[in-house]
PDB file of C-alpha atoms in Angstrom:
ATOM      1  CA  THR A 183       0.000   0.000   0.000  1.00  0.00           C
ATOM      2  CA  VAL A 184       1.439   3.305  -1.049  1.00  0.00           C
ATOM      3  CA  GLY A 185       0.476   6.499   0.683  1.00  0.00           C
ATOM      4  CA  CYS A 186       2.373   9.722   0.794  1.00  0.00           C
ATOM      5  CA  VAL A 187       5.530   7.721   1.380  1.00  0.00           C
ATOM      6  CA  GLY A 188       5.595   6.359  -2.170  1.00  0.00           C
ATOM      7  CA  ALA A 189       3.427   8.728  -4.153  1.00  0.00           C
ATOM      8  CA  CYS A 190       5.070  11.945  -2.980  1.00  0.00           C
ATOM      9  CA  GLN A 191       8.621  10.778  -2.377  1.00  0.00           C
ATOM     10  CA  LEU A 192      10.033  13.054  -5.059  1.00  0.00           C
ATOM     11  CA  ARG A 193       8.166  16.056  -3.663  1.00  0.00           C
ATOM     12  CA  GLN A 194       9.228  15.470  -0.099  1.00  0.00           C
ATOM     13  CA  GLY A 195      12.805  14.296  -0.813  1.00  0.00           C
ATOM     14  CA  LYS A 196      14.971  13.295   2.116  1.00  0.00           C
ATOM     15  CA  GLU A 197      12.172  13.881   4.650  1.00  0.00           C
ATOM     16  CA  MET A 198      10.935  10.447   3.684  1.00  0.00           C
ATOM     17  CA  GLU A 199      14.108   8.620   4.751  1.00  0.00           C
ATOM     18  CA  ASN A 200      13.357   8.995   8.437  1.00  0.00           C
ATOM     19  CA  VAL A 201       9.560   8.826   8.403  1.00  0.00           C
ATOM     20  CA  ARG A 202       9.297   5.974  10.896  1.00  0.00           C
ATOM     21  CA  GLN A 203      11.923   7.469  13.236  1.00  0.00           C
ATOM     22  CA  GLU A 204      10.398  10.953  13.332  1.00  0.00           C
ATOM     23  CA  GLN A 205       6.738  10.064  13.629  1.00  0.00           C
ATOM     24  CA  SER A 206       5.607  11.604  16.826  1.00  0.00           C
ATOM     25  CA  GLY A 207       2.219  13.046  16.312  1.00  0.00           C
ATOM     26  CA  GLN A 208      -1.374  12.066  16.273  1.00  0.00           C
ATOM     27  CA  PHE A 209      -4.483  12.822  14.317  1.00  0.00           C
ATOM     28  CA  TYR A 210      -7.493  14.273  16.094  1.00  0.00           C
ATOM     29  CA  ALA A 211     -10.823  14.070  14.291  1.00  0.00           C
ATOM     30  CA  ALA A 212     -13.697  16.246  15.472  1.00  0.00           C
ATOM     31  CA  PHE A 213     -17.028  14.864  14.285  1.00  0.00           C
ATOM     32  CA  LEU A 214     -19.380  16.761  16.585  1.00  0.00           C
ATOM     33  CA  GLY A 215     -20.696  20.111  15.382  1.00  0.00           C
ATOM     34  CA  GLY A 216     -18.911  19.734  12.045  1.00  0.00           C
ATOM     35  CA  PHE A 217     -15.836  17.909  10.800  1.00  0.00           C
ATOM     36  CA  SER A 218     -12.260  19.006  11.295  1.00  0.00           C
ATOM     37  CA  LEU A 219      -8.993  17.104  11.343  1.00  0.00           C
ATOM     38  CA  THR A 220      -5.844  18.199  13.115  1.00  0.00           C
ATOM     39  CA  PHE A 221      -2.390  16.724  13.335  1.00  0.00           C
ATOM     40  CA  SER A 222      -0.211  17.624  16.318  1.00  0.00           C
ATOM     41  CA  GLN A 223      -2.191  20.791  17.058  1.00  0.00           C
ATOM     42  CA  GLY A 224      -2.258  22.014  13.432  1.00  0.00           C
ATOM     43  CA  GLU A 225      -5.453  21.861  11.378  1.00  0.00           C
ATOM     44  CA  LEU A 226      -5.148  19.951   8.128  1.00  0.00           C
ATOM     45  CA  PRO A 227      -6.704  21.245   4.917  1.00  0.00           C
ATOM     46  CA  ALA A 228     -10.185  20.049   4.060  1.00  0.00           C
ATOM     47  CA  MET A 229     -10.386  17.281   1.515  1.00  0.00           C
ATOM     48  CA  GLY A 230     -13.336  18.743  -0.306  1.00  0.00           C
ATOM     49  CA  ASN A 231     -16.712  17.065  -0.636  1.00  0.00           C
ATOM     50  CA  MET A 232     -17.010  14.805   2.408  1.00  0.00           C
ATOM     51  CA  GLN A 233     -20.239  13.381   0.954  1.00  0.00           C
ATOM     52  CA  SER A 234     -18.328  11.795  -1.930  1.00  0.00           C
ATOM     53  CA  LYS A 235     -17.336   8.132  -1.774  1.00  0.00           C
ATOM     54  CA  MET A 236     -13.757   9.159  -0.963  1.00  0.00           C
ATOM     55  CA  GLY A 237     -14.928  11.462   1.792  1.00  0.00           C
ATOM     56  CA  GLN A 238     -17.202   8.801   3.259  1.00  0.00           C
ATOM     57  CA  ILE A 239     -14.370   6.244   3.291  1.00  0.00           C
ATOM     58  CA  MET A 240     -12.089   8.750   5.001  1.00  0.00           C
ATOM     59  CA  LEU A 241     -14.691   9.599   7.655  1.00  0.00           C
ATOM     60  CA  ALA A 242     -15.487   5.933   8.291  1.00  0.00           C
ATOM     61  CA  LEU A 243     -11.818   5.010   8.723  1.00  0.00           C
ATOM     62  CA  LEU A 244     -11.117   7.987  10.979  1.00  0.00           C
ATOM     63  CA  LYS A 245     -14.150   7.112  13.110  1.00  0.00           C
ATOM     64  CA  ALA A 246     -13.002   3.477  13.339  1.00  0.00           C
ATOM     65  CA  GLY A 247      -9.594   4.676  14.532  1.00  0.00           C
ATOM     66  CA  ASP A 248      -7.141   1.992  15.629  1.00  0.00           C
ATOM     67  CA  GLN A 249      -9.737  -0.794  15.180  1.00  0.00           C
ATOM     68  CA  GLY A 250     -10.087  -0.181  11.448  1.00  0.00           C
ATOM     69  CA  LEU A 251     -12.952  -1.432   9.281  1.00  0.00           C
ATOM     70  CA  ASN A 252     -13.323  -4.647   7.355  1.00  0.00           C
ATOM     71  CA  ARG A 253     -13.827  -4.679   3.604  1.00  0.00           C
ATOM     72  CA  ARG A 254     -17.540  -5.497   3.901  1.00  0.00           C
ATOM     73  CA  ALA A 255     -18.119  -2.366   6.012  1.00  0.00           C
ATOM     74  CA  LEU A 256     -16.323  -0.245   3.415  1.00  0.00           C
ATOM     75  CA  PHE A 257     -18.468  -1.790   0.679  1.00  0.00           C
ATOM     76  CA  ARG A 258     -21.492  -0.511   2.612  1.00  0.00           C
ATOM     77  CA  VAL A 259     -19.900   2.965   2.678  1.00  0.00           C
ATOM     78  CA  ILE A 260     -19.470   2.898  -1.107  1.00  0.00           C
ATOM     79  CA  ASN A 261     -23.033   1.604  -1.581  1.00  0.00           C
ATOM     80  CA  MET A 262     -24.432   5.117  -1.842  1.00  0.00           C
ATOM     81  CA  GLU A 263     -28.216   5.533  -1.851  1.00  0.00           C
ATOM     82  CA  GLY A 264     -28.861   1.786  -2.070  1.00  0.00           C
ATOM     83  CA  LYS A 265     -27.134   1.411  -5.427  1.00  0.00           C
ATOM     84  CA  GLU A 266     -24.769  -1.543  -5.478  1.00  0.00           C
ATOM     85  CA  PRO A 267     -21.629  -0.876  -7.543  1.00  0.00           C
ATOM     86  CA  GLU A 268     -21.153  -3.304 -10.414  1.00  0.00           C
ATOM     87  CA  ARG A 269     -17.707  -4.330  -9.197  1.00  0.00           C
ATOM     88  CA  PRO A 270     -17.470  -3.461  -5.499  1.00  0.00           C
ATOM     89  CA  GLU A 271     -13.851  -4.616  -5.072  1.00  0.00           C
ATOM     90  CA  ARG A 272     -12.673  -2.602  -8.065  1.00  0.00           C
ATOM     91  CA  ASN A 273     -14.737   0.401  -6.949  1.00  0.00           C
ATOM     92  CA  LEU A 274     -13.208   0.241  -3.449  1.00  0.00           C
ATOM     93  CA  ASN A 275      -9.668  -0.075  -4.826  1.00  0.00           C
ATOM     94  CA  GLN A 276     -10.237   2.907  -7.110  1.00  0.00           C
ATOM     95  CA  GLN A 277     -11.628   5.064  -4.292  1.00  0.00           C
ATOM     96  CA  VAL A 278      -8.729   4.091  -1.997  1.00  0.00           C
ATOM     97  CA  TYR A 279      -6.209   4.997  -4.705  1.00  0.00           C
ATOM     98  CA  LEU A 280      -7.873   8.361  -5.336  1.00  0.00           C
ATOM     99  CA  LEU A 281      -8.097   9.101  -1.607  1.00  0.00           C
ATOM    100  CA  ARG A 282      -4.395   8.337  -1.048  1.00  0.00           C
ATOM    101  CA  LYS A 283      -3.499  10.574  -3.974  1.00  0.00           C
ATOM    102  CA  ARG A 284      -5.691  13.403  -2.634  1.00  0.00           C
ATOM    103  CA  LEU A 285      -4.256  13.194   0.897  1.00  0.00           C
ATOM    104  CA  CYS A 286      -0.768  13.399  -0.559  1.00  0.00           C
ATOM    105  CA  GLN A 287      -1.692  16.435  -2.657  1.00  0.00           C
ATOM    106  CA  LEU A 288      -3.048  18.164   0.451  1.00  0.00           C
ATOM    107  CA  GLY A 289       0.291  17.786   2.219  1.00  0.00           C
ATOM    108  CA  TYR A 290      -0.699  15.379   4.971  1.00  0.00           C
ATOM    109  CA  PRO A 291       2.205  14.238   7.182  1.00  0.00           C
ATOM    110  CA  PRO A 292       4.531  11.673   5.600  1.00  0.00           C
ATOM    111  CA  GLY A 293       3.255   8.150   6.024  1.00  0.00           C
ATOM    112  CA  LYS A 294       1.101   5.424   4.557  1.00  0.00           C
ATOM    113  CA  TYR A 295      -2.619   6.130   4.351  1.00  0.00           C
ATOM    114  CA  ILE A 296      -5.605   3.845   3.804  1.00  0.00           C
ATOM    115  CA  VAL A 297      -3.632   0.761   4.773  1.00  0.00           C
ATOM    116  CA  LYS A 298      -4.978  -2.750   4.343  1.00  0.00           C
ATOM    117  CA  SER A 299      -3.888  -5.447   6.770  1.00  0.00           C
ATOM    118  CA  GLY A 300      -5.608  -8.748   6.079  1.00  0.00           C
ATOM    119  CA  ASP A 301      -9.269  -7.900   5.608  1.00  0.00           C
ATOM    120  CA  ILE A 302      -9.090  -4.715   7.718  1.00  0.00           C
ATOM    121  CA  TYR A 303      -8.546  -1.195   6.384  1.00  0.00           C
ATOM    122  CA  TYR A 304      -7.050   1.583   8.527  1.00  0.00           C
ATOM    123  CA  PHE A 305      -6.704   5.306   7.903  1.00  0.00           C
ATOM    124  CA  THR A 306      -3.048   4.934   8.913  1.00  0.00           C
ATOM    125  CA  LEU A 307      -0.906   2.664  11.051  1.00  0.00           C
ATOM    126  CA  ASP A 308       1.886   5.247  11.277  1.00  0.00           C
ATOM    127  CA  TYR A 309       0.121   7.602  13.706  1.00  0.00           C
ATOM    128  CA  SER A 310      -2.509   7.241  16.399  1.00  0.00           C
ATOM    129  CA  ILE A 311      -5.996   8.588  15.804  1.00  0.00           C
ATOM    130  CA  GLN A 312      -8.127  10.168  18.517  1.00  0.00           C
ATOM    131  CA  SER A 313     -11.579  11.678  18.130  1.00  0.00           C
ATOM    132  CA  ASP A 314     -14.137  13.616  20.106  1.00  0.00           C
ATOM    133  CA  THR A 315     -16.628  10.759  19.764  1.00  0.00           C
ATOM    134  CA  GLY A 316     -14.005   8.280  20.945  1.00  0.00           C
ATOM    135  CA  ARG A 317     -13.347  10.466  23.985  1.00  0.00           C
ATOM    136  CA  LEU A 318     -17.082  10.597  24.731  1.00  0.00           C
ATOM    137  CA  ASP A 319     -17.244   6.800  24.516  1.00  0.00           C
ATOM    138  CA  GLN A 320     -14.358   6.516  27.006  1.00  0.00           C
ATOM    139  CA  LEU A 321     -15.938   8.966  29.429  1.00  0.00           C
ATOM    140  CA  LEU A 322     -19.322   7.235  29.277  1.00  0.00           C
ATOM    141  CA  LYS A 323     -17.683   3.878  29.929  1.00  0.00           C
ATOM    142  CA  THR A 324     -15.843   5.329  32.935  1.00  0.00           C
ATOM    143  CA  MET A 325     -19.079   6.911  34.142  1.00  0.00           C
ATOM    144  CA  GLY A 326     -20.617   3.452  34.473  1.00  0.00           C
ATOM    145  CA  THR A 327     -17.894   2.369  36.898  1.00  0.00           C
ATOM    146  CA  GLU A 328     -17.658   5.610  38.893  1.00  0.00           C
ATOM    147  CA  HIS A 329     -19.588   5.371  42.166  1.00  0.00           C
ATOM    148  CA  SER A 330     -18.805   8.638  43.918  1.00  0.00           C
ATOM    149  CA  GLU A 331     -21.055  11.603  43.273  1.00  0.00           C
ATOM    150  CA  GLU A 332     -18.040  13.918  42.974  1.00  0.00           C
ATOM    151  CA  GLY A 333     -16.400  11.598  40.421  1.00  0.00           C
ATOM    152  CA  GLN A 334     -19.578  11.382  38.351  1.00  0.00           C
ATOM    153  CA  LEU A 335     -19.964  15.164  38.424  1.00  0.00           C
ATOM    154  CA  SER A 336     -16.373  15.563  37.219  1.00  0.00           C
ATOM    155  CA  LEU A 337     -17.021  13.113  34.370  1.00  0.00           C
ATOM    156  CA  LEU A 338     -20.212  14.954  33.389  1.00  0.00           C
ATOM    157  CA  ARG A 339     -18.243  18.210  33.190  1.00  0.00           C
ATOM    158  CA  GLN A 340     -15.680  16.531  30.955  1.00  0.00           C
ATOM    159  CA  ILE A 341     -18.453  15.155  28.727  1.00  0.00           C
ATOM    160  CA  CYS A 342     -19.949  18.637  28.415  1.00  0.00           C
ATOM    161  CA  SER A 343     -16.558  20.090  27.463  1.00  0.00           C
ATOM    162  CA  VAL A 344     -16.104  17.511  24.672  1.00  0.00           C
ATOM    163  CA  TYR A 345     -19.624  17.722  23.234  1.00  0.00           C
ATOM    164  CA  ARG A 346     -19.888  20.320  20.451  1.00  0.00           C
ATOM    165  CA  GLY A 347     -23.144  19.519  18.685  1.00  0.00           C
ATOM    166  CA  GLU A 348     -24.702  16.813  16.575  1.00  0.00           C
ATOM    167  CA  PHE A 349     -22.663  14.193  14.706  1.00  0.00           C
ATOM    168  CA  LEU A 350     -21.527  15.480  11.287  1.00  0.00           C
ATOM    169  CA  PRO A 351     -24.480  17.834  10.768  1.00  0.00           C
ATOM    170  CA  ALA A 352     -23.456  18.659   7.180  1.00  0.00           C
ATOM    171  CA  LEU A 353     -24.049  15.041   6.174  1.00  0.00           C
ATOM    172  CA  ARG A 354     -27.649  14.954   7.353  1.00  0.00           C
ATOM    173  CA  GLY A 355     -30.094  14.519   4.520  1.00  0.00           C
TER     174      GLY A 355
END
């Protein structure tokens, strides 16, 4: 799988030699109240139409985070408006290729993107991915085990600070 490491090697020159050694950052995806993606405190440029197949694949893989998504789940992402693509595997491969190319053009950090390992696809294995919805899930899980009133109140405050609005409101139909 080639991401920005292979596709943009000429553009990024010697930076690419030490990609694995220098990787010390993480992606943070904000899904609540609108979508934004940051890397090590810097906002990354928007990809464009997030309602496109490429955009939907990117959002699904970012939401899945370190667990990734299997091929069948990505087929469902590509199956827009109930229309089954004629060749789902070819369609997925084409969308993955185009997405990798687009991420490289946008200047995303050096690394491999839209990585396939076995039957599971990941946004990247080179960096960790955190999200506001993932943080909410963690806090809610902790809330279930917290027995003190003060601890629960503290968790509720944290939940309120993370929550920014409905999930991807621009994608609502």
